PDB file of C-alpha atoms in Angstrom:
ATOM      1  CA  MET A   1     166.402  -3.252 -85.011  1.00 84.00           C
ATOM      2  CA  SER A   2     164.487  -3.046 -88.262  1.00 94.00           C
ATOM      3  CA  LYS A   3     165.743  -0.632 -90.903  1.00 98.00           C
ATOM      4  CA  VAL A   4     163.866   1.812 -93.128  1.00 98.00           C
ATOM      5  CA  VAL A   5     164.876   1.201 -96.721  1.00 98.00           C
ATOM      6  CA  PHE A   6     164.036   3.531 -99.610  1.00 98.00           C
ATOM      7  CA  ILE A   7     164.311   1.757-102.998  1.00 98.00           C
ATOM      8  CA  THR A   8     163.740   3.377-106.390  1.00 98.00           C
ATOM      9  CA  GLY A   9     162.720   1.416-109.472  1.00 96.00           C
ATOM     10  CA  ALA A  10     161.007  -1.212-107.325  1.00 96.00           C
ATOM     11  CA  SER A  11     158.317  -2.342-109.762  1.00 94.00           C
ATOM     12  CA  ARG A  12     160.416  -5.223-111.147  1.00 93.00           C
ATOM     13  CA  GLY A  13     163.886  -6.701-111.459  1.00 93.00           C
ATOM     14  CA  PHE A  14     166.428  -6.088-108.726  1.00 96.00           C
ATOM     15  CA  GLY A  15     164.291  -3.384-107.115  1.00 96.00           C
ATOM     16  CA  LYS A  16     161.290  -5.586-106.428  1.00 97.00           C
ATOM     17  CA  LEU A  17     163.400  -8.611-105.523  1.00 97.00           C
ATOM     18  CA  TRP A  18     165.424  -6.657-102.974  1.00 98.00           C
ATOM     19  CA  ALA A  19     162.369  -4.831-101.609  1.00 98.00           C
ATOM     20  CA  GLU A  20     160.723  -8.143-100.781  1.00 98.00           C
ATOM     21  CA  ALA A  21     163.930  -9.484 -99.232  1.00 98.00           C
ATOM     22  CA  PHE A  22     164.049  -6.574 -96.786  1.00 98.00           C
ATOM     23  CA  LEU A  23     160.326  -6.909 -96.047  1.00 98.00           C
ATOM     24  CA  LYS A  24     160.619 -10.641 -95.414  1.00 98.00           C
ATOM     25  CA  ARG A  25     163.123 -10.092 -92.647  1.00 97.00           C
ATOM     26  CA  GLY A  26     161.027  -7.392 -90.982  1.00 97.00           C
ATOM     27  CA  ASP A  27     162.420  -4.139 -92.362  1.00 98.00           C
ATOM     28  CA  LYS A  28     160.205  -1.290 -93.521  1.00 98.00           C
ATOM     29  CA  VAL A  29     160.412  -0.396 -97.204  1.00 98.00           C
ATOM     30  CA  ALA A  30     159.448   2.680 -99.192  1.00 98.00           C
ATOM     31  CA  ALA A  31     159.236   1.372-102.748  1.00 98.00           C
ATOM     32  CA  THR A  32     158.992   3.777-105.656  1.00 97.00           C
ATOM     33  CA  ALA A  33     157.734   3.084-109.153  1.00 96.00           C
ATOM     34  CA  ARG A  34     156.140   4.978-112.002  1.00 93.00           C
ATOM     35  CA  ASN A  35     153.239   2.527-111.777  1.00 93.00           C
ATOM     36  CA  ILE A  36     152.684   1.539-108.160  1.00 95.00           C
ATOM     37  CA  SER A  37     150.055  -1.063-109.065  1.00 96.00           C
ATOM     38  CA  ALA A  38     153.052  -3.323-109.739  1.00 95.00           C
ATOM     39  CA  LEU A  39     153.582  -3.290-105.966  1.00 97.00           C
ATOM     40  CA  ASP A  40     150.061  -4.424-105.040  1.00 97.00           C
ATOM     41  CA  ASP A  41     151.212  -7.957-104.261  1.00 97.00           C
ATOM     42  CA  LEU A  42     153.798  -6.706-101.780  1.00 97.00           C
ATOM     43  CA  VAL A  43     151.252  -4.399-100.142  1.00 97.00           C
ATOM     44  CA  SER A  44     148.818  -7.310 -99.826  1.00 97.00           C
ATOM     45  CA  THR A  45     151.470  -9.448 -98.129  1.00 97.00           C
ATOM     46  CA  TYR A  46     153.340  -6.923 -95.993  1.00 98.00           C
ATOM     47  CA  GLY A  47     150.713  -4.293 -95.216  1.00 97.00           C
ATOM     48  CA  ASP A  48     151.938  -1.187 -93.397  1.00 97.00           C
ATOM     49  CA  ASN A  49     155.575  -2.238 -93.608  1.00 98.00           C
ATOM     50  CA  ILE A  50     155.657  -1.142 -97.234  1.00 98.00           C
ATOM     51  CA  LEU A  51     154.927   2.338 -98.533  1.00 98.00           C
ATOM     52  CA  PRO A  52     154.395   2.461-102.311  1.00 98.00           C
ATOM     53  CA  VAL A  53     155.368   5.840-103.746  1.00 97.00           C
ATOM     54  CA  GLN A  54     154.615   6.870-107.302  1.00 97.00           C
ATOM     55  CA  LEU A  55     157.743   8.568-108.604  1.00 97.00           C
ATOM     56  CA  ASP A  56     159.481   9.617-111.781  1.00 96.00           C
ATOM     57  CA  VAL A  57     163.054  10.106-110.567  1.00 97.00           C
ATOM     58  CA  THR A  58     163.797  12.596-113.346  1.00 97.00           C
ATOM     59  CA  ASN A  59     161.514  15.150-111.636  1.00 97.00           C
ATOM     60  CA  ARG A  60     163.726  16.711-108.973  1.00 98.00           C
ATOM     61  CA  GLN A  61     160.970  18.234-106.843  1.00 98.00           C
ATOM     62  CA  ASP A  62     158.986  14.991-106.871  1.00 98.00           C
ATOM     63  CA  ASN A  63     161.975  13.248-105.296  1.00 98.00           C
ATOM     64  CA  PHE A  64     161.964  15.695-102.369  1.00 98.00           C
ATOM     65  CA  ASN A  65     158.197  15.227-102.017  1.00 98.00           C
ATOM     66  CA  ALA A  66     158.656  11.447-101.989  1.00 98.00           C
ATOM     67  CA  VAL A  67     161.301  11.638 -99.275  1.00 98.00           C
ATOM     68  CA  ASN A  68     158.970  13.775 -97.152  1.00 98.00           C
ATOM     69  CA  LYS A  69     156.255  11.103 -97.478  1.00 98.00           C
ATOM     70  CA  VAL A  70     158.673   8.405 -96.357  1.00 98.00           C
ATOM     71  CA  VAL A  71     159.825  10.383 -93.320  1.00 98.00           C
ATOM     72  CA  GLU A  72     156.219  11.186 -92.400  1.00 98.00           C
ATOM     73  CA  LYS A  73     155.366   7.468 -92.554  1.00 98.00           C
ATOM     74  CA  PHE A  74     158.452   5.835 -91.048  1.00 98.00           C
ATOM     75  CA  GLY A  75     160.299   8.663 -89.277  1.00 98.00           C
ATOM     76  CA  ARG A  76     163.694   8.097 -90.875  1.00 98.00           C
ATOM     77  CA  ILE A  77     165.602   6.624 -93.813  1.00 98.00           C
ATOM     78  CA  ASP A  78     168.432   4.254 -92.964  1.00 98.00           C
ATOM     79  CA  ILE A  79     169.248   2.950 -96.424  1.00 98.00           C
ATOM     80  CA  LEU A  80     168.740   4.423 -99.883  1.00 98.00           C
ATOM     81  CA  ILE A  81     169.033   2.058-102.837  1.00 98.00           C
ATOM     82  CA  ASN A  82     169.169   4.074-106.054  1.00 98.00           C
ATOM     83  CA  ASN A  83     168.085   1.362-108.469  1.00 97.00           C
ATOM     84  CA  ALA A  84     165.997   3.149-111.128  1.00 95.00           C
ATOM     85  CA  GLY A  85     167.567   2.964-114.576  1.00 94.00           C
ATOM     86  CA  TYR A  86     167.539   1.273-117.972  1.00 94.00           C
ATOM     87  CA  GLY A  87     169.805   0.419-120.901  1.00 94.00           C
ATOM     88  CA  LEU A  88     170.022   2.147-124.281  1.00 95.00           C
ATOM     89  CA  PHE A  89     171.273  -0.334-126.896  1.00 95.00           C
ATOM     90  CA  GLY A  90     172.983   0.902-130.058  1.00 95.00           C
ATOM     91  CA  THR A  91     176.276   2.370-131.197  1.00 96.00           C
ATOM     92  CA  VAL A  92     177.356   5.842-130.152  1.00 97.00           C
ATOM     93  CA  GLU A  93     176.736   7.287-133.621  1.00 96.00           C
ATOM     94  CA  GLU A  94     173.283   5.714-133.874  1.00 95.00           C
ATOM     95  CA  SER A  95     172.039   7.216-130.591  1.00 95.00           C
ATOM     96  CA  THR A  96     169.724  10.185-131.081  1.00 95.00           C
ATOM     97  CA  GLU A  97     169.932  13.349-129.016  1.00 96.00           C
ATOM     98  CA  GLN A  98     166.590  12.570-127.384  1.00 96.00           C
ATOM     99  CA  GLN A  99     167.651   9.016-126.503  1.00 96.00           C
ATOM    100  CA  ALA A 100     171.019  10.129-125.111  1.00 97.00           C
ATOM    101  CA  ARG A 101     169.498  12.880-122.987  1.00 97.00           C
ATOM    102  CA  ALA A 102     166.750  10.581-121.692  1.00 97.00           C
ATOM    103  CA  GLN A 103     169.358   7.970-120.726  1.00 97.00           C
ATOM    104  CA  MET A 104     171.339  10.498-118.713  1.00 98.00           C
ATOM    105  CA  GLU A 105     168.191  12.011-117.194  1.00 98.00           C
ATOM    106  CA  THR A 106     167.198   8.690-115.626  1.00 97.00           C
ATOM    107  CA  ASN A 107     170.473   6.901-114.967  1.00 97.00           C
ATOM    108  CA  PHE A 108     172.504   9.897-113.799  1.00 98.00           C
ATOM    109  CA  PHE A 109     170.347  12.909-113.000  1.00 98.00           C
ATOM    110  CA  GLY A 110     167.557  10.816-111.491  1.00 98.00           C
ATOM    111  CA  LEU A 111     170.076   9.176-109.166  1.00 98.00           C
ATOM    112  CA  LEU A 112     171.548  12.582-108.314  1.00 98.00           C
ATOM    113  CA  TRP A 113     168.155  14.105-107.488  1.00 98.00           C
ATOM    114  CA  VAL A 114     167.149  11.191-105.228  1.00 98.00           C
ATOM    115  CA  THR A 115     170.524  11.346-103.478  1.00 98.00           C
ATOM    116  CA  GLN A 116     170.170  15.106-102.904  1.00 98.00           C
ATOM    117  CA  ALA A 117     166.661  14.604-101.526  1.00 98.00           C
ATOM    118  CA  VAL A 118     167.735  11.948 -99.017  1.00 98.00           C
ATOM    119  CA  LEU A 119     170.972  13.566 -97.830  1.00 98.00           C
ATOM    120  CA  PRO A 120     169.338  16.196 -95.549  1.00 98.00           C
ATOM    121  CA  VAL A 121     167.529  13.396 -93.712  1.00 98.00           C
ATOM    122  CA  MET A 122     170.696  11.358 -93.258  1.00 98.00           C
ATOM    123  CA  ARG A 123     172.717  14.429 -92.236  1.00 98.00           C
ATOM    124  CA  ALA A 124     170.183  15.192 -89.523  1.00 98.00           C
ATOM    125  CA  GLN A 125     170.333  11.558 -88.355  1.00 98.00           C
ATOM    126  CA  LYS A 126     174.154  11.544 -88.544  1.00 98.00           C
ATOM    127  CA  SER A 127     173.764   8.112 -90.108  1.00 98.00           C
ATOM    128  CA  GLY A 128     172.711   6.376 -93.294  1.00 98.00           C
ATOM    129  CA  HIS A 129     173.876   4.193 -96.154  1.00 98.00           C
ATOM    130  CA  ILE A 130     173.495   5.200 -99.794  1.00 98.00           C
ATOM    131  CA  ILE A 131     173.702   2.242-102.167  1.00 98.00           C
ATOM    132  CA  GLN A 132     174.044   3.314-105.786  1.00 98.00           C
ATOM    133  CA  VAL A 133     173.231   0.681-108.380  1.00 98.00           C
ATOM    134  CA  SER A 134     175.836   1.293-111.041  1.00 98.00           C
ATOM    135  CA  SER A 135     177.226  -1.419-113.340  1.00 97.00           C
ATOM    136  CA  PHE A 136     180.525  -3.070-114.112  1.00 98.00           C
ATOM    137  CA  LEU A 137     180.103  -0.972-117.266  1.00 97.00           C
ATOM    138  CA  GLY A 138     180.836   2.034-115.087  1.00 98.00           C
ATOM    139  CA  LEU A 139     184.388   0.673-114.769  1.00 98.00           C
ATOM    140  CA  THR A 140     184.924  -0.829-118.214  1.00 97.00           C
ATOM    141  CA  THR A 141     182.969  -0.779-121.476  1.00 97.00           C
ATOM    142  CA  ILE A 142     181.507  -2.961-124.182  1.00 95.00           C
ATOM    143  CA  PRO A 143     180.277  -1.891-127.647  1.00 96.00           C
ATOM    144  CA  MET A 144     176.605  -1.137-128.324  1.00 96.00           C
ATOM    145  CA  LEU A 145     176.070   0.455-124.910  1.00 96.00           C
ATOM    146  CA  GLY A 146     178.115   3.633-125.221  1.00 97.00           C
ATOM    147  CA  VAL A 147     175.642   6.111-123.732  1.00 97.00           C
ATOM    148  CA  TYR A 148     174.667   3.648-121.003  1.00 97.00           C
ATOM    149  CA  ASN A 149     178.368   3.142-120.229  1.00 98.00           C
ATOM    150  CA  ALA A 150     178.768   6.914-120.001  1.00 98.00           C
ATOM    151  CA  SER A 151     175.830   7.250-117.600  1.00 98.00           C
ATOM    152  CA  LYS A 152     177.330   4.671-115.267  1.00 98.00           C
ATOM    153  CA  PHE A 153     180.830   6.187-115.462  1.00 98.00           C
ATOM    154  CA  ALA A 154     179.139   9.426-114.331  1.00 98.00           C
ATOM    155  CA  VAL A 155     177.452   7.607-111.430  1.00 98.00           C
ATOM    156  CA  GLU A 156     180.838   6.203-110.393  1.00 98.00           C
ATOM    157  CA  GLY A 157     182.526   9.603-110.320  1.00 98.00           C
ATOM    158  CA  LEU A 158     179.656  11.268-108.506  1.00 98.00           C
ATOM    159  CA  SER A 159     179.346   8.558-105.872  1.00 98.00           C
ATOM    160  CA  GLU A 160     183.063   8.213-105.144  1.00 98.00           C
ATOM    161  CA  THR A 161     183.205  11.982-104.602  1.00 98.00           C
ATOM    162  CA  LEU A 162     180.091  11.856-102.424  1.00 98.00           C
ATOM    163  CA  ALA A 163     181.641   9.162-100.233  1.00 98.00           C
ATOM    164  CA  SER A 164     184.577  11.457 -99.434  1.00 98.00           C
ATOM    165  CA  GLU A 165     182.240  14.353 -98.617  1.00 98.00           C
ATOM    166  CA  VAL A 166     179.840  12.597 -96.221  1.00 98.00           C
ATOM    167  CA  ALA A 167     182.033  10.108 -94.357  1.00 98.00           C
ATOM    168  CA  HIS A 168     182.532  12.491 -91.412  1.00 98.00           C
ATOM    169  CA  LEU A 169     178.739  12.781 -91.107  1.00 98.00           C
ATOM    170  CA  GLY A 170     178.295   9.059 -90.461  1.00 98.00           C
ATOM    171  CA  ILE A 171     176.942   8.410 -93.968  1.00 98.00           C
ATOM    172  CA  LYS A 172     178.302   5.489 -95.980  1.00 98.00           C
ATOM    173  CA  VAL A 173     178.252   5.088 -99.771  1.00 98.00           C
ATOM    174  CA  THR A 174     178.483   1.843-101.747  1.00 98.00           C
ATOM    175  CA  LEU A 175     178.489   1.370-105.519  1.00 98.00           C
ATOM    176  CA  ILE A 176     176.913  -1.903-106.634  1.00 98.00           C
ATOM    177  CA  GLU A 177     178.317  -3.018-110.019  1.00 98.00           C
ATOM    178  CA  PRO A 178     176.437  -5.974-111.521  1.00 97.00           C
ATOM    179  CA  ASN A 179     177.140  -7.672-114.803  1.00 96.00           C
ATOM    180  CA  GLY A 180     174.137  -8.745-116.865  1.00 94.00           C
ATOM    181  CA  PHE A 181     171.463 -10.640-114.942  1.00 93.00           C
ATOM    182  CA  ALA A 182     168.354 -12.465-116.132  1.00 88.00           C
ATOM    183  CA  THR A 183     166.018  -9.577-115.313  1.00 81.00           C
ATOM    184  CA  GLU A 184     164.067  -7.456-117.799  1.00 74.00           C
ATOM    185  CA  TRP A 185     167.003  -5.006-118.109  1.00 65.00           C
ATOM    186  CA  ALA A 186     167.970  -6.288-121.570  1.00 57.00           C
ATOM    187  CA  GLY A 187     164.357  -7.054-122.500  1.00 59.00           C
ATOM    188  CA  ALA A 188     161.203  -5.085-121.700  1.00 64.00           C
ATOM    189  CA  SER A 189     163.122  -2.348-119.870  1.00 62.00           C
ATOM    190  CA  ALA A 190     165.589  -1.735-122.711  1.00 74.00           C
ATOM    191  CA  ILE A 191     165.494   0.914-125.419  1.00 87.00           C
ATOM    192  CA  GLN A 192     166.933   0.321-128.895  1.00 89.00           C
ATOM    193  CA  THR A 193     168.302   2.990-131.205  1.00 89.00           C
ATOM    194  CA  ASP A 194     166.256   3.365-134.398  1.00 82.00           C
ATOM    195  CA  ASN A 195     168.960   4.563-136.776  1.00 79.00           C
ATOM    196  CA  THR A 196     170.808   1.466-138.029  1.00 89.00           C
ATOM    197  CA  ILE A 197     174.081   2.223-139.834  1.00 95.00           C
ATOM    198  CA  GLN A 198     175.301  -0.689-141.966  1.00 95.00           C
ATOM    199  CA  ASP A 199     178.997  -0.040-141.242  1.00 97.00           C
ATOM    200  CA  TYR A 200     178.355  -1.211-137.675  1.00 96.00           C
ATOM    201  CA  THR A 201     176.804  -4.542-138.676  1.00 95.00           C
ATOM    202  CA  PRO A 202     179.884  -6.606-137.605  1.00 95.00           C
ATOM    203  CA  VAL A 203     179.867  -4.910-134.190  1.00 95.00           C
ATOM    204  CA  ARG A 204     176.138  -5.509-133.807  1.00 93.00           C
ATOM    205  CA  GLU A 205     176.405  -9.172-134.809  1.00 93.00           C
ATOM    206  CA  ALA A 206     179.323  -9.820-132.460  1.00 93.00           C
ATOM    207  CA  PHE A 207     177.392  -8.213-129.614  1.00 91.00           C
ATOM    208  CA  GLY A 208     174.352 -10.385-130.349  1.00 88.00           C
ATOM    209  CA  GLU A 209     176.455 -13.548-130.394  1.00 88.00           C
ATOM    210  CA  SER A 210     178.111 -12.714-127.082  1.00 84.00           C
ATOM    211  CA  GLY A 211     174.727 -12.218-125.442  1.00 79.00           C
ATOM    212  CA  SER A 212     173.423 -15.581-126.601  1.00 80.00           C
ATOM    213  CA  ASP A 213     175.599 -17.470-124.105  1.00 85.00           C
ATOM    214  CA  PRO A 214     173.293 -18.164-121.119  1.00 85.00           C
ATOM    215  CA  SER A 215     176.243 -18.516-118.743  1.00 88.00           C
ATOM    216  CA  ILE A 216     176.995 -14.775-118.890  1.00 91.00           C
ATOM    217  CA  TRP A 217     173.637 -13.901-117.339  1.00 94.00           C
ATOM    218  CA  GLY A 218     173.594 -14.062-113.546  1.00 95.00           C
ATOM    219  CA  LYS A 219     170.680 -15.355-111.471  1.00 95.00           C
ATOM    220  CA  PRO A 220     168.911 -12.370-109.845  1.00 96.00           C
ATOM    221  CA  GLU A 221     168.018 -14.375-106.722  1.00 97.00           C
ATOM    222  CA  ALA A 222     171.717 -14.885-106.016  1.00 97.00           C
ATOM    223  CA  THR A 223     172.122 -11.131-105.402  1.00 98.00           C
ATOM    224  CA  VAL A 224     169.793 -11.054-102.396  1.00 98.00           C
ATOM    225  CA  ALA A 225     172.283 -12.339 -99.810  1.00 98.00           C
ATOM    226  CA  PRO A 226     175.050  -9.936-100.950  1.00 98.00           C
ATOM    227  CA  ILE A 227     172.691  -6.941-100.802  1.00 98.00           C
ATOM    228  CA  LEU A 228     171.549  -7.821 -97.287  1.00 98.00           C
ATOM    229  CA  GLN A 229     175.161  -8.362 -96.247  1.00 98.00           C
ATOM    230  CA  ILE A 230     176.164  -4.939 -97.600  1.00 98.00           C
ATOM    231  CA  ALA A 231     173.173  -3.315 -95.894  1.00 97.00           C
ATOM    232  CA  ASP A 232     174.145  -4.830 -92.539  1.00 97.00           C
ATOM    233  CA  SER A 233     177.898  -4.270 -92.767  1.00 97.00           C
ATOM    234  CA  PRO A 234     179.335  -1.713 -90.327  1.00 96.00           C
ATOM    235  CA  ASN A 235     182.140  -1.083 -92.814  1.00 97.00           C
ATOM    236  CA  PRO A 236     180.716  -1.643 -96.297  1.00 98.00           C
ATOM    237  CA  PRO A 237     182.993  -1.371 -99.338  1.00 98.00           C
ATOM    238  CA  LEU A 238     182.898   1.613-101.654  1.00 98.00           C
ATOM    239  CA  ARG A 239     182.496  -0.804-104.559  1.00 98.00           C
ATOM    240  CA  LEU A 240     181.061  -4.294-104.880  1.00 98.00           C
ATOM    241  CA  LEU A 241     181.066  -6.205-108.159  1.00 98.00           C
ATOM    242  CA  LEU A 242     178.161  -8.613-108.612  1.00 98.00           C
ATOM    243  CA  GLY A 243     178.793 -11.596-110.861  1.00 97.00           C
ATOM    244  CA  LYS A 244     181.760 -13.488-112.252  1.00 97.00           C
ATOM    245  CA  VAL A 245     181.604 -11.693-115.617  1.00 96.00           C
ATOM    246  CA  ALA A 246     181.914  -8.371-113.800  1.00 97.00           C
ATOM    247  CA  TYR A 247     184.820  -9.595-111.699  1.00 98.00           C
ATOM    248  CA  HIS A 248     186.885 -11.045-114.527  1.00 97.00           C
ATOM    249  CA  GLY A 249     186.001  -8.217-116.929  1.00 97.00           C
ATOM    250  CA  VAL A 250     187.097  -5.470-114.548  1.00 98.00           C
ATOM    251  CA  VAL A 251     190.305  -7.265-113.520  1.00 98.00           C
ATOM    252  CA  GLN A 252     191.214  -7.732-117.183  1.00 97.00           C
ATOM    253  CA  ALA A 253     190.412  -4.118-118.066  1.00 97.00           C
ATOM    254  CA  TYR A 254     192.361  -2.657-115.146  1.00 98.00           C
ATOM    255  CA  THR A 255     195.373  -4.889-115.781  1.00 98.00           C
ATOM    256  CA  LYS A 256     195.469  -3.700-119.392  1.00 97.00           C
ATOM    257  CA  GLN A 257     195.012  -0.087-118.349  1.00 97.00           C
ATOM    258  CA  LEU A 258     197.849  -0.196-115.808  1.00 98.00           C
ATOM    259  CA  LYS A 259     200.149  -1.811-118.350  1.00 98.00           C
ATOM    260  CA  GLU A 260     199.440   1.003-120.810  1.00 98.00           C
ATOM    261  CA  VAL A 261     200.014   3.640-118.115  1.00 98.00           C
ATOM    262  CA  GLU A 262     203.434   2.156-117.388  1.00 98.00           C
ATOM    263  CA  THR A 263     204.295   1.908-121.092  1.00 98.00           C
ATOM    264  CA  TRP A 264     203.761   5.661-121.476  1.00 98.00           C
ATOM    265  CA  LYS A 265     205.167   6.562-118.054  1.00 98.00           C
ATOM    266  CA  GLU A 266     208.100   8.657-119.306  1.00 98.00           C
ATOM    267  CA  VAL A 267     205.914  10.706-121.634  1.00 98.00           C
ATOM    268  CA  SER A 268     203.432  11.345-118.819  1.00 98.00           C
ATOM    269  CA  ILE A 269     206.101  12.505-116.368  1.00 98.00           C
ATOM    270  CA  ALA A 270     207.854  14.661-118.980  1.00 98.00           C
ATOM    271  CA  ALA A 271     204.546  16.447-119.646  1.00 98.00           C
ATOM    272  CA  HIS A 272     204.720  17.933-116.113  1.00 98.00           C
ATOM    273  CA  GLY A 273     207.545  20.176-117.239  1.00 98.00           C
ATOM    274  CA  HIS A 274     209.700  20.075-114.114  1.00 96.00           C
TER     275      HIS A 274
END
């Protein structure tokens, strides 16, 4: 049976790539974007199987309105892919209040509002799969992306909690954690801090050098098969890393973290008091 898939941030990058992959195999897709003209090519090719929905995920009520449109058109929502988001590049100190709040509004609160809007539909169905596009930087960090890292750590905590709350309702939750891919995430979709502090020049230069290695950037097309596999799995994982940089980076970070926990084990236990 074909599935009804609701994807946010579908105008480009992963969102558009995955939307077309579902459409190609016969699923129905509700694709949201701030500018739905970016979806005209998919509408021309797939007709009534795609429903373009203009949406700014940071507007909570608009998310509920969008979900109502999808249910009116397709009758249900089997899969939600919360993909809308962007990166804020700059050190923690250089990030302005406006930039930090805007980052959290889209990456965290936008995801929360869409999730809350879809949950009543899935609860009524007693089925559904919520796929949250996080990042491997929700499990470990790198410099120059502090506020972005924080937004994805928040997504991780929210989604892991959600998974424990909805499992008995037949609703599954999966966190997708990509490393960097050759999409527009680090280009046209990115925001740079304006306030450049000279003391951070070595950090900024090292970050620029690390990003110049083409091998660290994954091929977006290679993510299609994994996403379809996750969508079709009767027992999907809570977390799925996408990319070799993500895999090795998280293993290294967790190994170091566990070693430090064990080093300070006695102090930790003594702090309990009895």
